[in-house]
């Protein structure tokens, strides 16, 4: 992909000299032609995806969403988090996929299941989901070598008014972050929009965990912060694939990690919610590769 590209004066020069653009090719009379694939790989460690690769990620995303639909039918009071793991594991294998979390850096299960005060990376076990709980189910699937990642926060039975509002604000935080995704904007614009909205509604944004590039690996560049300053970070260009996955807390943003070295919980014990999609930047904006309809998933939002 060789396109004309706007280069900031303090950015690394795309010619590969290692100098800043203002001290290298900025004085050229002719616009500098940039091989975006090479430039983003060398400068940011980001692999832009081809049409074929995007199609592979899309198919993996379809299986992720089919798995969510199956899980949603079983999420009722009395189910254990390990039963959710079994459902995801068997459905993924049955449809030709591989559960990406299983044995990833030692993670022992096929899905992350995070109820109530658990922010993320909850290890499924014997915890019973009760009426009024909220629970985040985070599914990442490998299909034919491609990765896709999406999570939902579900209601178990009848949620409390504060749980309903937290989930609604979290979902809107994701929407506002996604609305910033288009060529010409930056990764920082996404976090700025999320933080501005969520904190304006009286909630807090988790800082320690971020969105990430995905597609050819579970975690790639760039990192997508869910807070920050507008205009900062990496310029968005077509072919970038990454997740946006804000974690919003009812109380303070502070957290701690349990002894299992995975499970992150709110320090004040209050509720946390999250939504996530895998997207690709297009010429006009973005496309979700894990598109979802709320109907039948998150009631009363």
Coordinates of C-alpha atoms in Angstrom, one line a residue:
X1 CA 0.0 0.0 0.0
X2 CA 1.7 3.2 -1.2
X3 CA -0.1 6.4 -0.5
X4 CA 0.5 10.0 0.2
X5 CA 0.5 10.5 3.9
X6 CA 0.5 13.5 6.2
X7 CA 3.6 13.3 8.4
X8 CA 4.1 15.3 11.6
X9 CA 7.3 17.4 11.8
X10 CA 8.4 15.5 14.9
X11 CA 7.5 12.0 13.5
X12 CA 10.2 9.6 12.4
X13 CA 11.0 10.2 8.8
X14 CA 9.3 7.6 6.6
X15 CA 12.4 7.3 4.4
X16 CA 13.9 5.2 7.2
X17 CA 16.8 7.4 8.1
X18 CA 16.0 7.3 11.8
X19 CA 15.9 11.1 11.9
X20 CA 12.9 13.3 12.7
X21 CA 10.9 14.2 9.6
X22 CA 11.6 18.0 10.1
X23 CA 15.4 17.3 10.0
X24 CA 15.2 15.0 7.0
X25 CA 12.7 15.0 4.2
X26 CA 10.4 17.8 5.3
X27 CA 12.1 20.2 2.9
X28 CA 11.4 18.1 -0.2
X29 CA 9.4 19.9 -2.8
X30 CA 7.6 16.8 -4.0
X31 CA 5.2 15.1 -1.5
X32 CA 6.9 12.1 0.1
X33 CA 5.4 8.8 -1.0
X34 CA 5.0 6.5 2.0
X35 CA 4.6 2.7 1.9
X36 CA 2.1 2.6 4.8
X37 CA 2.6 -1.1 5.4
X38 CA 6.3 -0.7 5.9
X39 CA 6.1 2.6 7.7
X40 CA 3.5 1.3 10.3
X41 CA 5.5 -1.9 10.9
X42 CA 8.8 -0.1 11.4
X43 CA 7.5 2.9 13.3
X44 CA 4.7 1.6 15.4
X45 CA 5.0 -2.2 15.2
X46 CA 1.6 -2.4 13.6
X47 CA 0.7 -4.8 10.8
X48 CA -1.9 -3.4 8.4
X49 CA -4.2 -6.1 7.1
X50 CA -4.9 -7.1 3.5
X51 CA -8.4 -7.7 2.2
X52 CA -7.8 -11.4 2.5
X53 CA -6.6 -11.1 6.1
X54 CA -9.6 -8.9 7.0
X55 CA -11.9 -11.5 5.6
X56 CA -10.2 -14.2 7.7
X57 CA -10.7 -12.1 10.9
X58 CA -14.3 -11.4 9.9
X59 CA -15.0 -15.2 9.7
X60 CA -13.4 -15.7 13.1
X61 CA -15.6 -12.8 14.4
X62 CA -18.7 -14.5 13.1
X63 CA -17.9 -17.6 15.2
X64 CA -17.2 -15.4 18.2
X65 CA -20.7 -13.8 17.9
X66 CA -22.4 -17.2 17.3
X67 CA -20.7 -18.4 20.5
X68 CA -22.1 -15.4 22.3
X69 CA -25.6 -16.1 21.0
X70 CA -25.3 -19.6 22.3
X71 CA -24.0 -18.5 25.7
X72 CA -26.8 -15.9 26.1
X73 CA -29.4 -18.7 26.0
X74 CA -27.8 -20.4 29.0
X75 CA -27.1 -17.4 31.3
X76 CA -29.6 -17.9 34.1
X77 CA -29.5 -17.8 37.9
X78 CA -27.8 -21.0 39.2
X79 CA -25.2 -21.4 36.4
X80 CA -21.6 -21.6 37.4
X81 CA -18.8 -19.7 35.7
X82 CA -17.2 -23.0 34.8
X83 CA -20.3 -24.2 33.1
X84 CA -20.0 -21.0 30.9
X85 CA -16.4 -22.1 30.1
X86 CA -17.6 -25.6 29.1
X87 CA -20.2 -24.1 26.8
X88 CA -17.7 -21.8 25.1
X89 CA -15.0 -24.5 24.8
X90 CA -17.2 -27.2 23.2
X91 CA -19.0 -24.8 20.9
X92 CA -15.7 -23.3 19.6
X93 CA -14.1 -26.7 18.9
X94 CA -17.3 -28.1 17.4
X95 CA -17.2 -25.3 14.8
X96 CA -13.6 -25.6 13.9
X97 CA -12.1 -23.0 16.1
X98 CA -9.6 -22.8 18.9
X99 CA -10.3 -21.0 22.2
X100 CA -7.5 -18.4 22.2
X101 CA -7.3 -17.9 26.0
X102 CA -6.7 -21.5 26.9
X103 CA -3.1 -21.9 28.0
X104 CA -2.3 -18.3 26.8
X105 CA 0.5 -17.2 29.2
X106 CA -0.7 -19.9 31.6
X107 CA -4.4 -18.9 31.6
X108 CA -6.2 -22.2 32.5
X109 CA -9.6 -21.8 30.8
X110 CA -11.1 -21.1 27.4
X111 CA -12.9 -17.9 28.2
X112 CA -12.8 -15.1 30.8
X113 CA -15.9 -14.8 32.9
X114 CA -16.1 -11.7 35.2
X115 CA -19.0 -11.2 37.5
X116 CA -20.0 -8.0 39.4
X117 CA -16.8 -6.6 41.0
X118 CA -14.5 -8.5 38.7
X119 CA -13.2 -6.1 36.1
X120 CA -11.6 -8.6 33.7
X121 CA -9.7 -11.9 33.3
X122 CA -12.0 -13.8 35.7
X123 CA -11.0 -17.5 35.7
X124 CA -14.1 -19.7 35.5
X125 CA -14.7 -21.9 38.5
X126 CA -17.4 -22.9 40.9
X127 CA -18.8 -19.4 41.5
X128 CA -22.6 -19.5 41.0
X129 CA -24.2 -16.6 39.2
X130 CA -27.2 -15.3 41.1
X131 CA -30.3 -13.3 40.3
X132 CA -29.3 -9.6 40.0
X133 CA -25.7 -10.3 39.0
X134 CA -24.0 -8.8 36.0
X135 CA -21.3 -10.8 34.2
X136 CA -18.9 -10.1 31.5
X137 CA -18.1 -12.9 29.1
X138 CA -15.0 -12.3 27.0
X139 CA -14.6 -14.6 24.0
X140 CA -11.5 -14.8 21.7
X141 CA -11.5 -17.4 19.0
X142 CA -8.8 -18.5 16.5
X143 CA -10.3 -19.8 13.2
X144 CA -8.0 -20.8 10.4
X145 CA -5.1 -18.9 12.0
X146 CA -7.1 -15.6 12.5
X147 CA -8.1 -14.1 15.8
X148 CA -11.3 -12.1 16.7
X149 CA -12.2 -10.9 20.2
X150 CA -15.5 -9.5 21.7
X151 CA -17.1 -9.3 25.1
X152 CA -20.5 -8.5 26.6
X153 CA -21.8 -7.7 30.0
X154 CA -25.0 -9.7 30.6
X155 CA -27.7 -9.4 33.2
X156 CA -28.5 -12.5 35.2
X157 CA -32.2 -12.4 36.1
X158 CA -33.4 -8.9 37.2
X159 CA -30.7 -6.3 37.6
X160 CA -30.7 -3.4 40.1
X161 CA -31.2 0.1 38.8
X162 CA -27.6 1.0 39.4
X163 CA -26.4 -2.1 37.5
X164 CA -28.7 -1.2 34.6
X165 CA -27.3 2.3 34.4
X166 CA -23.7 1.2 34.7
X167 CA -24.2 -1.2 31.8
X168 CA -25.9 1.5 29.7
X169 CA -23.1 4.0 30.3
X170 CA -20.5 1.4 29.5
X171 CA -22.2 0.5 26.2
X172 CA -22.5 4.2 25.3
X173 CA -18.8 4.7 26.2
X174 CA -18.0 2.0 23.6
X175 CA -20.2 3.6 21.0
X176 CA -18.6 7.0 21.6
X177 CA -15.1 5.6 21.3
X178 CA -16.0 3.8 18.1
X179 CA -17.4 7.0 16.6
X180 CA -13.9 8.5 16.7
X181 CA -12.5 5.8 14.5
X182 CA -11.7 7.1 11.0
X183 CA -8.6 8.0 9.0
X184 CA -7.2 11.3 10.2
X185 CA -8.0 10.7 13.8
X186 CA -5.7 9.1 16.3
X187 CA -5.9 6.3 18.8
X188 CA -5.9 9.0 21.5
X189 CA -9.1 10.4 20.2
X190 CA -10.8 7.1 21.1
X191 CA -9.7 7.2 24.8
X192 CA -10.5 10.9 25.0
X193 CA -14.1 10.3 23.9
X194 CA -14.6 7.4 26.3
X195 CA -13.1 9.2 29.3
X196 CA -15.0 12.4 28.7
X197 CA -18.3 10.7 28.5
X198 CA -17.9 8.1 31.3
X199 CA -16.4 10.5 33.9
X200 CA -19.0 13.1 32.9
X201 CA -21.7 10.6 33.9
X202 CA -20.0 10.0 37.3
X203 CA -18.2 6.8 36.6
X204 CA -14.5 5.9 36.4
X205 CA -12.4 4.4 33.6
X206 CA -9.9 1.6 34.3
X207 CA -6.4 2.5 33.3
X208 CA -4.4 -0.7 33.7
X209 CA -6.1 -2.7 30.8
X210 CA -6.4 -1.4 27.3
X211 CA -7.7 -2.4 23.8
X212 CA -5.2 -3.9 21.5
X213 CA -4.4 -4.9 17.9
X214 CA -5.7 -8.3 17.0
X215 CA -6.1 -10.5 13.9
X216 CA -2.8 -12.3 13.2
X217 CA -2.1 -12.7 16.9
X218 CA -4.1 -12.5 20.1
X219 CA -2.4 -9.2 21.1
X220 CA -0.7 -6.9 18.6
X221 CA 0.0 -3.2 18.2
X222 CA -1.5 -0.7 18.8
X223 CA -2.6 -0.3 22.3
X224 CA -5.9 1.5 22.6
X225 CA -6.2 3.5 25.8
X226 CA -9.7 4.2 27.1
X227 CA -8.6 7.6 28.5
X228 CA -6.3 10.3 27.4
X229 CA -5.8 13.4 25.3
X230 CA -7.3 14.1 21.9
X231 CA -4.8 14.1 19.1
X232 CA -2.3 11.9 20.8
X233 CA -1.2 8.3 19.9
X234 CA -1.0 6.6 16.5
X235 CA -2.7 8.1 13.4
X236 CA -5.5 5.9 12.2
X237 CA -5.2 4.5 8.7
X238 CA -7.2 1.9 6.7
X239 CA -6.2 -1.7 7.4
X240 CA -5.6 -1.3 11.1
X241 CA -7.5 -3.9 13.2
X242 CA -7.9 -3.6 16.9
X243 CA -10.3 -3.9 19.8
X244 CA -12.0 -1.1 21.7
X245 CA -13.1 -2.5 25.2
X246 CA -13.7 0.2 27.8
X247 CA -13.9 -1.1 31.5
X248 CA -16.1 1.3 33.5
X249 CA -16.5 1.2 37.2
X250 CA -19.4 2.2 39.4
X251 CA -17.0 3.4 42.0
X252 CA -13.4 4.4 41.9
X253 CA -11.0 3.2 39.1
X254 CA -8.6 1.5 41.5
X255 CA -8.1 -2.3 41.2
X256 CA -6.0 -5.2 42.5
X257 CA -5.1 -8.6 41.1
X258 CA -6.1 -11.8 43.0
X259 CA -3.6 -14.4 44.0
X260 CA -4.3 -16.4 40.8
X261 CA -2.4 -13.6 39.1
X262 CA -5.2 -13.0 36.6
X263 CA -8.4 -11.9 38.1
X264 CA -8.7 -8.1 38.4
X265 CA -11.3 -6.8 40.8
X266 CA -12.4 -3.3 41.9
X267 CA -10.6 -2.2 45.0
X268 CA -13.8 -0.8 46.6
X269 CA -15.8 -4.0 45.7
X270 CA -18.3 -2.1 43.5
X271 CA -19.6 -3.2 40.1
X272 CA -17.6 -3.0 36.9
X273 CA -18.9 -3.5 33.3
X274 CA -17.2 -3.8 29.9
X275 CA -18.1 -4.2 26.2
X276 CA -15.7 -5.0 23.4
X277 CA -15.6 -5.2 19.6
X278 CA -12.9 -6.1 17.0
X279 CA -12.9 -3.5 14.3
X280 CA -11.0 -2.6 11.1
X281 CA -10.3 1.0 10.0
X282 CA -11.8 1.7 6.6
X283 CA -11.4 4.6 4.1
X284 CA -14.6 6.2 5.5
X285 CA -14.5 5.1 9.2
X286 CA -14.6 1.6 10.6
X287 CA -16.3 -1.7 10.2
X288 CA -17.0 -4.0 13.2
X289 CA -15.8 -7.5 12.5
X290 CA -17.8 -8.7 15.6
X291 CA -21.0 -6.8 15.0
X292 CA -23.8 -7.3 17.5
X293 CA -27.4 -6.5 18.1
X294 CA -28.4 -5.7 21.7
X295 CA -31.8 -7.3 21.3
X296 CA -31.7 -10.6 23.2
X297 CA -28.3 -9.9 24.7
X298 CA -28.4 -7.0 27.2
X299 CA -32.0 -6.3 28.3
X300 CA -33.2 -3.0 29.7
X301 CA -30.2 -0.9 28.5

